[in-house]
Structure formats: C-alpha cells, structure tokens
Amino acid sequence: MAAIFGFKTRSPDRDRETDEARFVQLSQLLVRLAAEIGSEGAGIRNRYESVSANAAFLAEAVDNDAASPQRIAEMDQMTKSIKGCRRRIDALEAQAAFIDRLRHLVDTFVVDGRKTDEESTTKPAGGKA
C-alpha cells in the first residue's frame, strides 16, 4: 500500500486481481445461464417434436374419419401444446441471443480494461508518454 499524506491506496496489481476475479465470476454465471437455457430448449424441442408427431398421426386419423370426438378434442390440446412450445422456444432463443451479447460485452470490456491498465502502467506520471 502506498501512503501519500496519510491517504492509503491499494496496489494496482491487487485491483487488477480483484477485477479479474469479478469478471471471471460474471463470465462463469453467463456460461451457466446459457447452459440452462440450452438445456431447457432441448427439452422443449423434444416435447415439440413428440407432440407434433402424435398430432400428425391423429390428423391422419381425423382425415380418414377414424377419430372419435374425444380424439378430436385431444387434437385441440395438442395444437395448444405445439403453439406453447413454439412460443417458449422463441423466448429461449431470444434469451440465448441476449446472453451471447452480454458475454461478448463482458469479454470486450475486460479486454479494453486490460489495455487501459497496460497503457496506464507504461505512461510516466503526469500521463504524457
């Protein structure tokens, strides 16, 4: 620690370490969020495909007049489920794109911060090179 007129400051190395640790945590959090979104999206896509396949078979039965009124009502439920899956998939894709943008912003911020730190440590006191 440097002390000038009784005012103590931390070393620039310690500040850099603190900043680095903070942004590592942020990056790890964004990676975990992206993984959660991806996992949920995979589950929803599987459900979407399963319901879509079942709906296709049921639609064929309806077209062949081989479906009971109960099965026709089931088709309405499947249609709602397919639409709900599609909305959720769209929302998750938007979230994933947002997280990707955040990750890029964090990476850019960290790189720019390192450049600023390097420039400030290579300049003599007074800020003139």
Short mmCIF file of N, CA, C and O in Angstrom, two decimals:
data_model
loop_
_atom_site.label_atom_id
_atom_site.label_comp_id
_atom_site.label_asym_id
_atom_site.label_seq_id
_atom_site.Cartn_x
_atom_site.Cartn_y
_atom_site.Cartn_z
N MET A 1 0.83 -1.18 0.00
CA MET A 1 0.00 0.00 0.00
C MET A 1 0.88 1.25 0.00
O MET A 1 1.83 1.32 0.74
N ALA A 2 0.49 2.18 -0.80
CA ALA A 2 1.21 3.44 -0.84
C ALA A 2 0.45 4.45 0.01
O ALA A 2 -0.77 4.47 0.04
N ALA A 3 1.20 5.29 0.71
CA ALA A 3 0.56 6.30 1.55
C ALA A 3 1.11 7.66 1.17
O ALA A 3 2.30 7.89 1.21
N ILE A 4 0.21 8.53 0.78
CA ILE A 4 0.58 9.90 0.44
C ILE A 4 -0.26 10.80 1.33
O ILE A 4 -1.50 10.76 1.27
N PHE A 5 0.41 11.58 2.17
CA PHE A 5 -0.28 12.47 3.10
C PHE A 5 -1.33 11.71 3.92
O PHE A 5 -2.43 12.20 4.15
N GLY A 6 -1.02 10.49 4.31
CA GLY A 6 -1.92 9.70 5.14
C GLY A 6 -3.02 8.99 4.38
O GLY A 6 -3.80 8.26 4.97
N PHE A 7 -3.11 9.19 3.07
CA PHE A 7 -4.13 8.53 2.26
C PHE A 7 -3.53 7.25 1.70
O PHE A 7 -2.54 7.28 0.99
N LYS A 8 -4.14 6.11 2.02
CA LYS A 8 -3.61 4.83 1.59
C LYS A 8 -4.38 4.34 0.37
O LYS A 8 -5.60 4.44 0.32
N THR A 9 -3.66 3.80 -0.60
CA THR A 9 -4.28 3.22 -1.79
C THR A 9 -3.82 1.77 -1.93
O THR A 9 -2.76 1.41 -1.45
N ARG A 10 -4.63 0.99 -2.60
CA ARG A 10 -4.25 -0.39 -2.86
C ARG A 10 -3.33 -0.42 -4.06
O ARG A 10 -3.33 0.48 -4.90
N SER A 11 -2.59 -1.49 -4.16
CA SER A 11 -1.69 -1.61 -5.29
C SER A 11 -2.50 -1.88 -6.56
O SER A 11 -3.55 -2.53 -6.51
N PRO A 12 -2.03 -1.40 -7.70
CA PRO A 12 -2.72 -1.67 -8.97
C PRO A 12 -2.83 -3.17 -9.26
O PRO A 12 -3.81 -3.62 -9.84
N ASP A 13 -1.82 -3.95 -8.82
CA ASP A 13 -1.88 -5.40 -9.03
C ASP A 13 -3.07 -6.01 -8.29
O ASP A 13 -3.77 -6.86 -8.82
N ARG A 14 -3.28 -5.57 -7.06
CA ARG A 14 -4.40 -6.09 -6.28
C ARG A 14 -5.73 -5.68 -6.92
O ARG A 14 -6.67 -6.48 -6.96
N ASP A 15 -5.81 -4.46 -7.41
CA ASP A 15 -7.03 -4.01 -8.09
C ASP A 15 -7.30 -4.87 -9.33
O ASP A 15 -8.44 -5.27 -9.58
N ARG A 16 -6.25 -5.13 -10.10
CA ARG A 16 -6.41 -5.97 -11.30
C ARG A 16 -6.87 -7.37 -10.93
O ARG A 16 -7.74 -7.94 -11.59
N GLU A 17 -6.31 -7.94 -9.87
CA GLU A 17 -6.71 -9.27 -9.43
C GLU A 17 -8.18 -9.29 -9.00
O GLU A 17 -8.93 -10.22 -9.33
N THR A 18 -8.60 -8.25 -8.28
CA THR A 18 -9.99 -8.15 -7.84
C THR A 18 -10.92 -8.05 -9.04
O THR A 18 -11.94 -8.74 -9.11
N ASP A 19 -10.55 -7.19 -9.98
CA ASP A 19 -11.37 -7.02 -11.19
C ASP A 19 -11.43 -8.32 -11.98
O ASP A 19 -12.50 -8.73 -12.45
N GLU A 20 -10.29 -8.97 -12.14
CA GLU A 20 -10.23 -10.22 -12.89
C GLU A 20 -11.14 -11.27 -12.25
O GLU A 20 -11.91 -11.93 -12.94
N ALA A 21 -11.06 -11.40 -10.93
CA ALA A 21 -11.90 -12.37 -10.22
C ALA A 21 -13.39 -12.05 -10.41
O ALA A 21 -14.21 -12.96 -10.62
N ARG A 22 -13.73 -10.79 -10.36
CA ARG A 22 -15.12 -10.37 -10.53
C ARG A 22 -15.64 -10.74 -11.92
O ARG A 22 -16.74 -11.28 -12.06
N PHE A 23 -14.83 -10.48 -12.93
CA PHE A 23 -15.29 -10.76 -14.29
C PHE A 23 -15.23 -12.24 -14.64
O PHE A 23 -16.00 -12.71 -15.48
N VAL A 24 -14.37 -12.98 -13.98
CA VAL A 24 -14.38 -14.44 -14.13
C VAL A 24 -15.71 -14.97 -13.58
O VAL A 24 -16.36 -15.81 -14.22
N GLN A 25 -16.13 -14.48 -12.42
CA GLN A 25 -17.41 -14.89 -11.84
C GLN A 25 -18.57 -14.56 -12.78
O GLN A 25 -19.46 -15.37 -12.99
N LEU A 26 -18.54 -13.35 -13.33
CA LEU A 26 -19.60 -12.93 -14.23
C LEU A 26 -19.63 -13.82 -15.48
O LEU A 26 -20.70 -14.28 -15.90
N SER A 27 -18.48 -14.08 -16.02
CA SER A 27 -18.40 -14.94 -17.21
C SER A 27 -18.91 -16.35 -16.91
O SER A 27 -19.65 -16.94 -17.70
N GLN A 28 -18.52 -16.88 -15.75
CA GLN A 28 -18.99 -18.22 -15.36
C GLN A 28 -20.51 -18.24 -15.18
O GLN A 28 -21.17 -19.21 -15.57
N LEU A 29 -21.06 -17.19 -14.60
CA LEU A 29 -22.50 -17.10 -14.44
C LEU A 29 -23.20 -17.09 -15.80
O LEU A 29 -24.19 -17.80 -16.01
N LEU A 30 -22.68 -16.32 -16.73
CA LEU A 30 -23.28 -16.25 -18.06
C LEU A 30 -23.19 -17.60 -18.77
O LEU A 30 -24.12 -18.00 -19.47
N VAL A 31 -22.08 -18.31 -18.58
CA VAL A 31 -21.94 -19.65 -19.17
C VAL A 31 -22.99 -20.58 -18.57
O VAL A 31 -23.64 -21.35 -19.29
N ARG A 32 -23.19 -20.52 -17.24
CA ARG A 32 -24.20 -21.38 -16.59
C ARG A 32 -25.60 -21.04 -17.09
O ARG A 32 -26.41 -21.94 -17.35
N LEU A 33 -25.89 -19.75 -17.22
CA LEU A 33 -27.21 -19.35 -17.72
C LEU A 33 -27.43 -19.85 -19.15
O LEU A 33 -28.51 -20.34 -19.48
N ALA A 34 -26.42 -19.71 -19.98
CA ALA A 34 -26.53 -20.19 -21.36
C ALA A 34 -26.77 -21.70 -21.38
O ALA A 34 -27.59 -22.19 -22.17
N ALA A 35 -26.10 -22.43 -20.50
CA ALA A 35 -26.29 -23.88 -20.43
C ALA A 35 -27.71 -24.23 -19.97
O ALA A 35 -28.34 -25.15 -20.52
N GLU A 36 -28.22 -23.50 -18.98
CA GLU A 36 -29.60 -23.73 -18.51
C GLU A 36 -30.60 -23.47 -19.62
O GLU A 36 -31.54 -24.24 -19.81
N ILE A 37 -30.40 -22.38 -20.33
CA ILE A 37 -31.30 -22.04 -21.44
C ILE A 37 -31.23 -23.13 -22.51
O ILE A 37 -32.25 -23.57 -23.03
N GLY A 38 -30.01 -23.56 -22.83
CA GLY A 38 -29.84 -24.62 -23.82
C GLY A 38 -30.50 -25.92 -23.40
O GLY A 38 -31.15 -26.60 -24.21
N SER A 39 -30.37 -26.26 -22.14
CA SER A 39 -30.96 -27.49 -21.62
C SER A 39 -32.49 -27.43 -21.67
O SER A 39 -33.15 -28.37 -22.10
N GLU A 40 -33.03 -26.31 -21.23
CA GLU A 40 -34.49 -26.15 -21.29
C GLU A 40 -34.97 -26.18 -22.73
O GLU A 40 -35.98 -26.81 -23.06
N GLY A 41 -34.23 -25.53 -23.61
CA GLY A 41 -34.60 -25.51 -25.02
C GLY A 41 -34.61 -26.90 -25.64
O GLY A 41 -35.51 -27.25 -26.40
N ALA A 42 -33.62 -27.71 -25.27
CA ALA A 42 -33.56 -29.08 -25.79
C ALA A 42 -34.78 -29.88 -25.32
O ALA A 42 -35.39 -30.62 -26.11
N GLY A 43 -35.14 -29.72 -24.06
CA GLY A 43 -36.32 -30.41 -23.54
C GLY A 43 -37.60 -29.98 -24.22
O GLY A 43 -38.44 -30.82 -24.58
N ILE A 44 -37.74 -28.69 -24.42
CA ILE A 44 -38.95 -28.17 -25.09
C ILE A 44 -38.99 -28.64 -26.55
O ILE A 44 -40.04 -29.01 -27.06
N ARG A 45 -37.83 -28.62 -27.22
CA ARG A 45 -37.80 -29.09 -28.62
C ARG A 45 -38.19 -30.56 -28.72
O ARG A 45 -38.91 -30.96 -29.65
N ASN A 46 -37.71 -31.37 -27.77
CA ASN A 46 -38.10 -32.79 -27.76
C ASN A 46 -39.60 -32.94 -27.59
O ASN A 46 -40.24 -33.75 -28.27
N ARG A 47 -40.16 -32.16 -26.67
CA ARG A 47 -41.62 -32.21 -26.46
C ARG A 47 -42.35 -31.75 -27.72
O ARG A 47 -43.33 -32.36 -28.14
N TYR A 48 -41.86 -30.69 -28.32
CA TYR A 48 -42.46 -30.15 -29.55
C TYR A 48 -42.48 -31.20 -30.65
O TYR A 48 -43.51 -31.42 -31.30
N GLU A 49 -41.35 -31.88 -30.82
CA GLU A 49 -41.28 -32.91 -31.87
C GLU A 49 -42.19 -34.09 -31.56
O GLU A 49 -42.87 -34.61 -32.45
N SER A 50 -42.25 -34.49 -30.30
CA SER A 50 -43.10 -35.61 -29.90
C SER A 50 -44.58 -35.28 -30.11
O SER A 50 -45.32 -36.08 -30.70
N VAL A 51 -44.99 -34.12 -29.64
CA VAL A 51 -46.39 -33.72 -29.78
C VAL A 51 -46.72 -33.53 -31.26
O VAL A 51 -47.80 -33.92 -31.71
N SER A 52 -45.79 -32.96 -32.02
CA SER A 52 -46.04 -32.75 -33.45
C SER A 52 -46.23 -34.09 -34.17
O SER A 52 -47.12 -34.22 -35.02
N ALA A 53 -45.41 -35.07 -33.83
CA ALA A 53 -45.54 -36.40 -34.46
C ALA A 53 -46.88 -37.03 -34.09
O ALA A 53 -47.59 -37.56 -34.96
N ASN A 54 -47.25 -36.96 -32.80
CA ASN A 54 -48.54 -37.51 -32.37
C ASN A 54 -49.70 -36.78 -33.06
O ASN A 54 -50.68 -37.41 -33.46
N ALA A 55 -49.57 -35.48 -33.21
CA ALA A 55 -50.62 -34.69 -33.85
C ALA A 55 -50.75 -35.07 -35.33
O ALA A 55 -51.86 -35.12 -35.87
N ALA A 56 -49.63 -35.36 -35.97
CA ALA A 56 -49.67 -35.75 -37.38
C ALA A 56 -50.43 -37.07 -37.55
O ALA A 56 -51.26 -37.20 -38.47
N PHE A 57 -50.14 -38.03 -36.67
CA PHE A 57 -50.86 -39.31 -36.75
C PHE A 57 -52.34 -39.13 -36.46
O PHE A 57 -53.20 -39.71 -37.12
N LEU A 58 -52.64 -38.28 -35.48
CA LEU A 58 -54.04 -38.03 -35.14
C LEU A 58 -54.75 -37.28 -36.27
O LEU A 58 -55.90 -37.58 -36.59
N ALA A 59 -54.05 -36.35 -36.91
CA ALA A 59 -54.65 -35.61 -38.02
C ALA A 59 -54.98 -36.57 -39.17
O ALA A 59 -56.02 -36.43 -39.82
N GLU A 60 -54.11 -37.53 -39.39
CA GLU A 60 -54.38 -38.53 -40.43
C GLU A 60 -55.63 -39.34 -40.09
O GLU A 60 -56.46 -39.60 -40.95
N ALA A 61 -55.77 -39.70 -38.81
CA ALA A 61 -56.96 -40.43 -38.39
C ALA A 61 -58.22 -39.58 -38.55
O ALA A 61 -59.27 -40.08 -38.98
N VAL A 62 -58.12 -38.29 -38.24
CA VAL A 62 -59.25 -37.39 -38.41
C VAL A 62 -59.62 -37.30 -39.89
O VAL A 62 -60.80 -37.35 -40.25
N ASP A 63 -58.61 -37.17 -40.74
CA ASP A 63 -58.86 -37.09 -42.18
C ASP A 63 -59.52 -38.35 -42.72
O ASP A 63 -60.30 -38.30 -43.68
N ASN A 64 -59.25 -39.48 -42.10
CA ASN A 64 -59.83 -40.75 -42.54
C ASN A 64 -61.11 -41.09 -41.79
O ASN A 64 -61.59 -42.22 -41.85
N ASP A 65 -61.65 -40.12 -41.07
CA ASP A 65 -62.86 -40.30 -40.27
C ASP A 65 -62.74 -41.45 -39.28
O ASP A 65 -63.72 -42.11 -38.94
N ALA A 66 -61.54 -41.69 -38.80
CA ALA A 66 -61.31 -42.79 -37.86
C ALA A 66 -61.09 -42.28 -36.44
O ALA A 66 -60.69 -43.05 -35.58
N ALA A 67 -61.36 -41.02 -36.18
CA ALA A 67 -61.10 -40.44 -34.87
C ALA A 67 -62.42 -40.17 -34.14
O ALA A 67 -63.37 -39.68 -34.73
N SER A 68 -62.43 -40.49 -32.88
CA SER A 68 -63.60 -40.24 -32.04
C SER A 68 -63.63 -38.76 -31.65
O SER A 68 -62.63 -38.05 -31.78
N PRO A 69 -64.78 -38.28 -31.16
CA PRO A 69 -64.85 -36.88 -30.70
C PRO A 69 -63.81 -36.59 -29.61
O PRO A 69 -63.26 -35.49 -29.54
N GLN A 70 -63.55 -37.60 -28.79
CA GLN A 70 -62.55 -37.43 -27.73
C GLN A 70 -61.17 -37.21 -28.35
O GLN A 70 -60.39 -36.37 -27.89
N ARG A 71 -60.84 -37.93 -29.39
CA ARG A 71 -59.55 -37.79 -30.06
C ARG A 71 -59.46 -36.43 -30.77
O ARG A 71 -58.39 -35.83 -30.83
N ILE A 72 -60.58 -35.95 -31.27
CA ILE A 72 -60.59 -34.62 -31.91
C ILE A 72 -60.31 -33.54 -30.86
O ILE A 72 -59.56 -32.60 -31.11
N ALA A 73 -60.90 -33.69 -29.67
CA ALA A 73 -60.63 -32.75 -28.58
C ALA A 73 -59.15 -32.82 -28.19
O ALA A 73 -58.53 -31.80 -27.86
N GLU A 74 -58.61 -34.03 -28.22
CA GLU A 74 -57.18 -34.22 -27.92
C GLU A 74 -56.32 -33.46 -28.94
O GLU A 74 -55.27 -32.91 -28.60
N MET A 75 -56.78 -33.44 -30.18
CA MET A 75 -56.06 -32.71 -31.24
C MET A 75 -55.99 -31.22 -30.90
O MET A 75 -54.96 -30.59 -31.10
N ASP A 76 -57.08 -30.68 -30.37
CA ASP A 76 -57.09 -29.26 -29.97
C ASP A 76 -56.05 -29.01 -28.87
O ASP A 76 -55.33 -28.00 -28.91
N GLN A 77 -55.96 -29.92 -27.91
CA GLN A 77 -54.97 -29.80 -26.84
C GLN A 77 -53.55 -29.88 -27.40
O GLN A 77 -52.66 -29.14 -26.97
N MET A 78 -53.34 -30.77 -28.34
CA MET A 78 -52.01 -30.90 -28.96
C MET A 78 -51.65 -29.62 -29.71
O MET A 78 -50.51 -29.18 -29.65
N THR A 79 -52.62 -29.05 -30.38
CA THR A 79 -52.37 -27.80 -31.11
C THR A 79 -51.96 -26.69 -30.15
O THR A 79 -51.00 -25.96 -30.40
N LYS A 80 -52.66 -26.60 -29.02
CA LYS A 80 -52.30 -25.60 -28.00
C LYS A 80 -50.90 -25.88 -27.46
O LYS A 80 -50.11 -24.95 -27.25
N SER A 81 -50.60 -27.14 -27.23
CA SER A 81 -49.29 -27.51 -26.70
C SER A 81 -48.18 -27.16 -27.70
O SER A 81 -47.14 -26.62 -27.32
N ILE A 82 -48.43 -27.43 -28.97
CA ILE A 82 -47.44 -27.11 -30.01
C ILE A 82 -47.20 -25.60 -30.07
O ILE A 82 -46.06 -25.15 -30.13
N LYS A 83 -48.27 -24.83 -30.01
CA LYS A 83 -48.13 -23.37 -30.03
C LYS A 83 -47.38 -22.87 -28.80
O LYS A 83 -46.53 -21.99 -28.89
N GLY A 84 -47.68 -23.46 -27.63
CA GLY A 84 -46.98 -23.08 -26.40
C GLY A 84 -45.50 -23.41 -26.48
O GLY A 84 -44.65 -22.62 -26.05
N CYS A 85 -45.19 -24.58 -27.01
CA CYS A 85 -43.78 -24.97 -27.19
C CYS A 85 -43.08 -23.99 -28.11
O CYS A 85 -41.95 -23.57 -27.83
N ARG A 86 -43.72 -23.64 -29.20
CA ARG A 86 -43.11 -22.72 -30.16
C ARG A 86 -42.84 -21.37 -29.52
O ARG A 86 -41.77 -20.78 -29.72
N ARG A 87 -43.81 -20.86 -28.73
CA ARG A 87 -43.60 -19.57 -28.05
C ARG A 87 -42.42 -19.66 -27.09
O ARG A 87 -41.60 -18.75 -27.02
N ARG A 88 -42.34 -20.78 -26.35
CA ARG A 88 -41.25 -20.92 -25.38
C ARG A 88 -39.91 -21.05 -26.08
O ARG A 88 -38.91 -20.47 -25.64
N ILE A 89 -39.87 -21.80 -27.17
CA ILE A 89 -38.63 -21.94 -27.94
C ILE A 89 -38.18 -20.57 -28.44
O ILE A 89 -37.00 -20.23 -28.34
N ASP A 90 -39.11 -19.79 -28.95
CA ASP A 90 -38.77 -18.44 -29.42
C ASP A 90 -38.22 -17.57 -28.27
O ASP A 90 -37.23 -16.85 -28.44
N ALA A 91 -38.87 -17.66 -27.10
CA ALA A 91 -38.41 -16.88 -25.94
C ALA A 91 -37.01 -17.33 -25.52
O ALA A 91 -36.15 -16.49 -25.23
N LEU A 92 -36.78 -18.63 -25.50
CA LEU A 92 -35.46 -19.14 -25.10
C LEU A 92 -34.38 -18.74 -26.11
O LEU A 92 -33.25 -18.43 -25.72
N GLU A 93 -34.73 -18.75 -27.39
CA GLU A 93 -33.77 -18.32 -28.40
C GLU A 93 -33.41 -16.85 -28.21
O GLU A 93 -32.25 -16.45 -28.35
N ALA A 94 -34.41 -16.03 -27.88
CA ALA A 94 -34.15 -14.60 -27.61
C ALA A 94 -33.26 -14.45 -26.38
O ALA A 94 -32.33 -13.64 -26.37
N GLN A 95 -33.54 -15.23 -25.33
CA GLN A 95 -32.71 -15.18 -24.13
C GLN A 95 -31.28 -15.62 -24.43
O GLN A 95 -30.32 -14.99 -23.95
N ALA A 96 -31.13 -16.67 -25.20
CA ALA A 96 -29.78 -17.16 -25.55
C ALA A 96 -29.01 -16.11 -26.34
O ALA A 96 -27.82 -15.88 -26.08
N ALA A 97 -29.69 -15.45 -27.26
CA ALA A 97 -29.04 -14.39 -28.04
C ALA A 97 -28.63 -13.23 -27.12
O ALA A 97 -27.53 -12.67 -27.27
N PHE A 98 -29.47 -12.89 -26.17
CA PHE A 98 -29.17 -11.83 -25.21
C PHE A 98 -27.95 -12.20 -24.36
O PHE A 98 -27.04 -11.38 -24.17
N ILE A 99 -27.91 -13.42 -23.86
CA ILE A 99 -26.78 -13.89 -23.06
C ILE A 99 -25.50 -13.85 -23.90
O ILE A 99 -24.44 -13.44 -23.41
N ASP A 100 -25.59 -14.26 -25.16
CA ASP A 100 -24.42 -14.20 -26.04
C ASP A 100 -23.92 -12.77 -26.20
O ASP A 100 -22.71 -12.52 -26.17
N ARG A 101 -24.85 -11.82 -26.34
CA ARG A 101 -24.44 -10.42 -26.45
C ARG A 101 -23.79 -9.94 -25.15
O ARG A 101 -22.78 -9.23 -25.18
N LEU A 102 -24.36 -10.35 -24.01
CA LEU A 102 -23.76 -9.99 -22.72
C LEU A 102 -22.35 -10.56 -22.59
O LEU A 102 -21.44 -9.88 -22.12
N ARG A 103 -22.18 -11.82 -22.99
CA ARG A 103 -20.86 -12.44 -22.92
C ARG A 103 -19.86 -11.68 -23.78
O ARG A 103 -18.72 -11.45 -23.37
N HIS A 104 -20.29 -11.27 -24.96
CA HIS A 104 -19.41 -10.51 -25.84
C HIS A 104 -19.07 -9.16 -25.20
O HIS A 104 -17.91 -8.72 -25.23
N LEU A 105 -20.08 -8.50 -24.62
CA LEU A 105 -19.83 -7.21 -23.95
C LEU A 105 -18.85 -7.36 -22.79
O LEU A 105 -17.94 -6.53 -22.63
N VAL A 106 -19.02 -8.40 -22.00
CA VAL A 106 -18.11 -8.63 -20.88
C VAL A 106 -16.69 -8.87 -21.40
O VAL A 106 -15.72 -8.28 -20.90
N ASP A 107 -16.56 -9.74 -22.41
CA ASP A 107 -15.24 -10.02 -22.97
C ASP A 107 -14.58 -8.75 -23.50
O ASP A 107 -13.40 -8.50 -23.25
N THR A 108 -15.35 -7.95 -24.22
CA THR A 108 -14.82 -6.70 -24.77
C THR A 108 -14.43 -5.74 -23.65
O THR A 108 -13.36 -5.12 -23.70
N PHE A 109 -15.28 -5.64 -22.64
CA PHE A 109 -14.99 -4.76 -21.51
C PHE A 109 -13.70 -5.18 -20.80
O PHE A 109 -12.87 -4.34 -20.47
N VAL A 110 -13.53 -6.47 -20.60
CA VAL A 110 -12.33 -6.97 -19.92
C VAL A 110 -11.09 -6.70 -20.75
O VAL A 110 -10.07 -6.23 -20.23
N VAL A 111 -11.16 -6.97 -22.05
CA VAL A 111 -10.00 -6.72 -22.92
C VAL A 111 -9.66 -5.24 -22.95
O VAL A 111 -8.50 -4.86 -22.81
N ASP A 112 -10.69 -4.38 -23.08
CA ASP A 112 -10.45 -2.94 -23.08
C ASP A 112 -9.87 -2.48 -21.75
O ASP A 112 -8.99 -1.61 -21.70
N GLY A 113 -10.35 -3.05 -20.65
CA GLY A 113 -9.82 -2.71 -19.33
C GLY A 113 -8.36 -3.10 -19.19
O GLY A 113 -7.57 -2.35 -18.61
N ARG A 114 -7.99 -4.25 -19.73
CA ARG A 114 -6.59 -4.68 -19.68
C ARG A 114 -5.71 -3.73 -20.48
O ARG A 114 -4.62 -3.37 -20.05
N LYS A 115 -6.22 -3.33 -21.65
CA LYS A 115 -5.45 -2.40 -22.48
C LYS A 115 -5.25 -1.08 -21.74
O LYS A 115 -4.16 -0.51 -21.74
N THR A 116 -6.31 -0.60 -21.08
CA THR A 116 -6.23 0.65 -20.32
C THR A 116 -5.23 0.51 -19.18
O THR A 116 -4.42 1.41 -18.94
N ASP A 117 -5.29 -0.63 -18.47
CA ASP A 117 -4.33 -0.88 -17.38
C ASP A 117 -2.90 -0.89 -17.90
O ASP A 117 -2.01 -0.30 -17.30
N GLU A 118 -2.69 -1.57 -19.02
CA GLU A 118 -1.34 -1.66 -19.59
C GLU A 118 -0.85 -0.29 -20.02
O GLU A 118 0.31 0.06 -19.79
N GLU A 119 -1.74 0.51 -20.63
CA GLU A 119 -1.35 1.85 -21.06
C GLU A 119 -1.02 2.73 -19.87
O GLU A 119 -0.07 3.49 -19.90
N SER A 120 -1.80 2.60 -18.79
CA SER A 120 -1.57 3.47 -17.63
C SER A 120 -0.30 3.09 -16.89
O SER A 120 0.32 3.94 -16.27
N THR A 121 0.10 1.82 -16.94
CA THR A 121 1.32 1.41 -16.27
C THR A 121 2.56 1.73 -17.10
O THR A 121 3.66 1.80 -16.56
N THR A 122 2.41 1.94 -18.40
CA THR A 122 3.57 2.26 -19.24
C THR A 122 3.80 3.76 -19.39
O THR A 122 4.87 4.18 -19.81
N LYS A 123 2.79 4.57 -19.02
CA LYS A 123 2.94 6.02 -19.10
C LYS A 123 3.62 6.54 -17.84
O LYS A 123 3.33 6.10 -16.74
N PRO A 124 4.51 7.50 -18.01
CA PRO A 124 5.12 8.12 -16.83
C PRO A 124 4.09 8.96 -16.08
O PRO A 124 3.05 9.30 -16.61
N ALA A 125 4.40 9.30 -14.86
CA ALA A 125 3.50 10.14 -14.06
C ALA A 125 3.20 11.42 -14.81
O ALA A 125 4.04 11.98 -15.48
N GLY A 126 1.97 11.88 -14.70
CA GLY A 126 1.56 13.08 -15.43
C GLY A 126 0.80 12.74 -16.68
O GLY A 126 0.19 13.57 -17.29
N GLY A 127 0.81 11.44 -17.10
CA GLY A 127 0.01 10.98 -18.22
C GLY A 127 0.58 11.23 -19.59
O GLY A 127 -0.06 11.00 -20.59
N LYS A 128 1.80 11.77 -19.71
CA LYS A 128 2.37 12.02 -21.03
C LYS A 128 3.41 10.96 -21.34
O LYS A 128 4.24 10.62 -20.52
N ALA A 129 3.35 10.44 -22.55
CA ALA A 129 4.30 9.40 -22.97
C ALA A 129 5.49 10.00 -23.64
O ALA A 129 5.49 11.02 -24.20
#
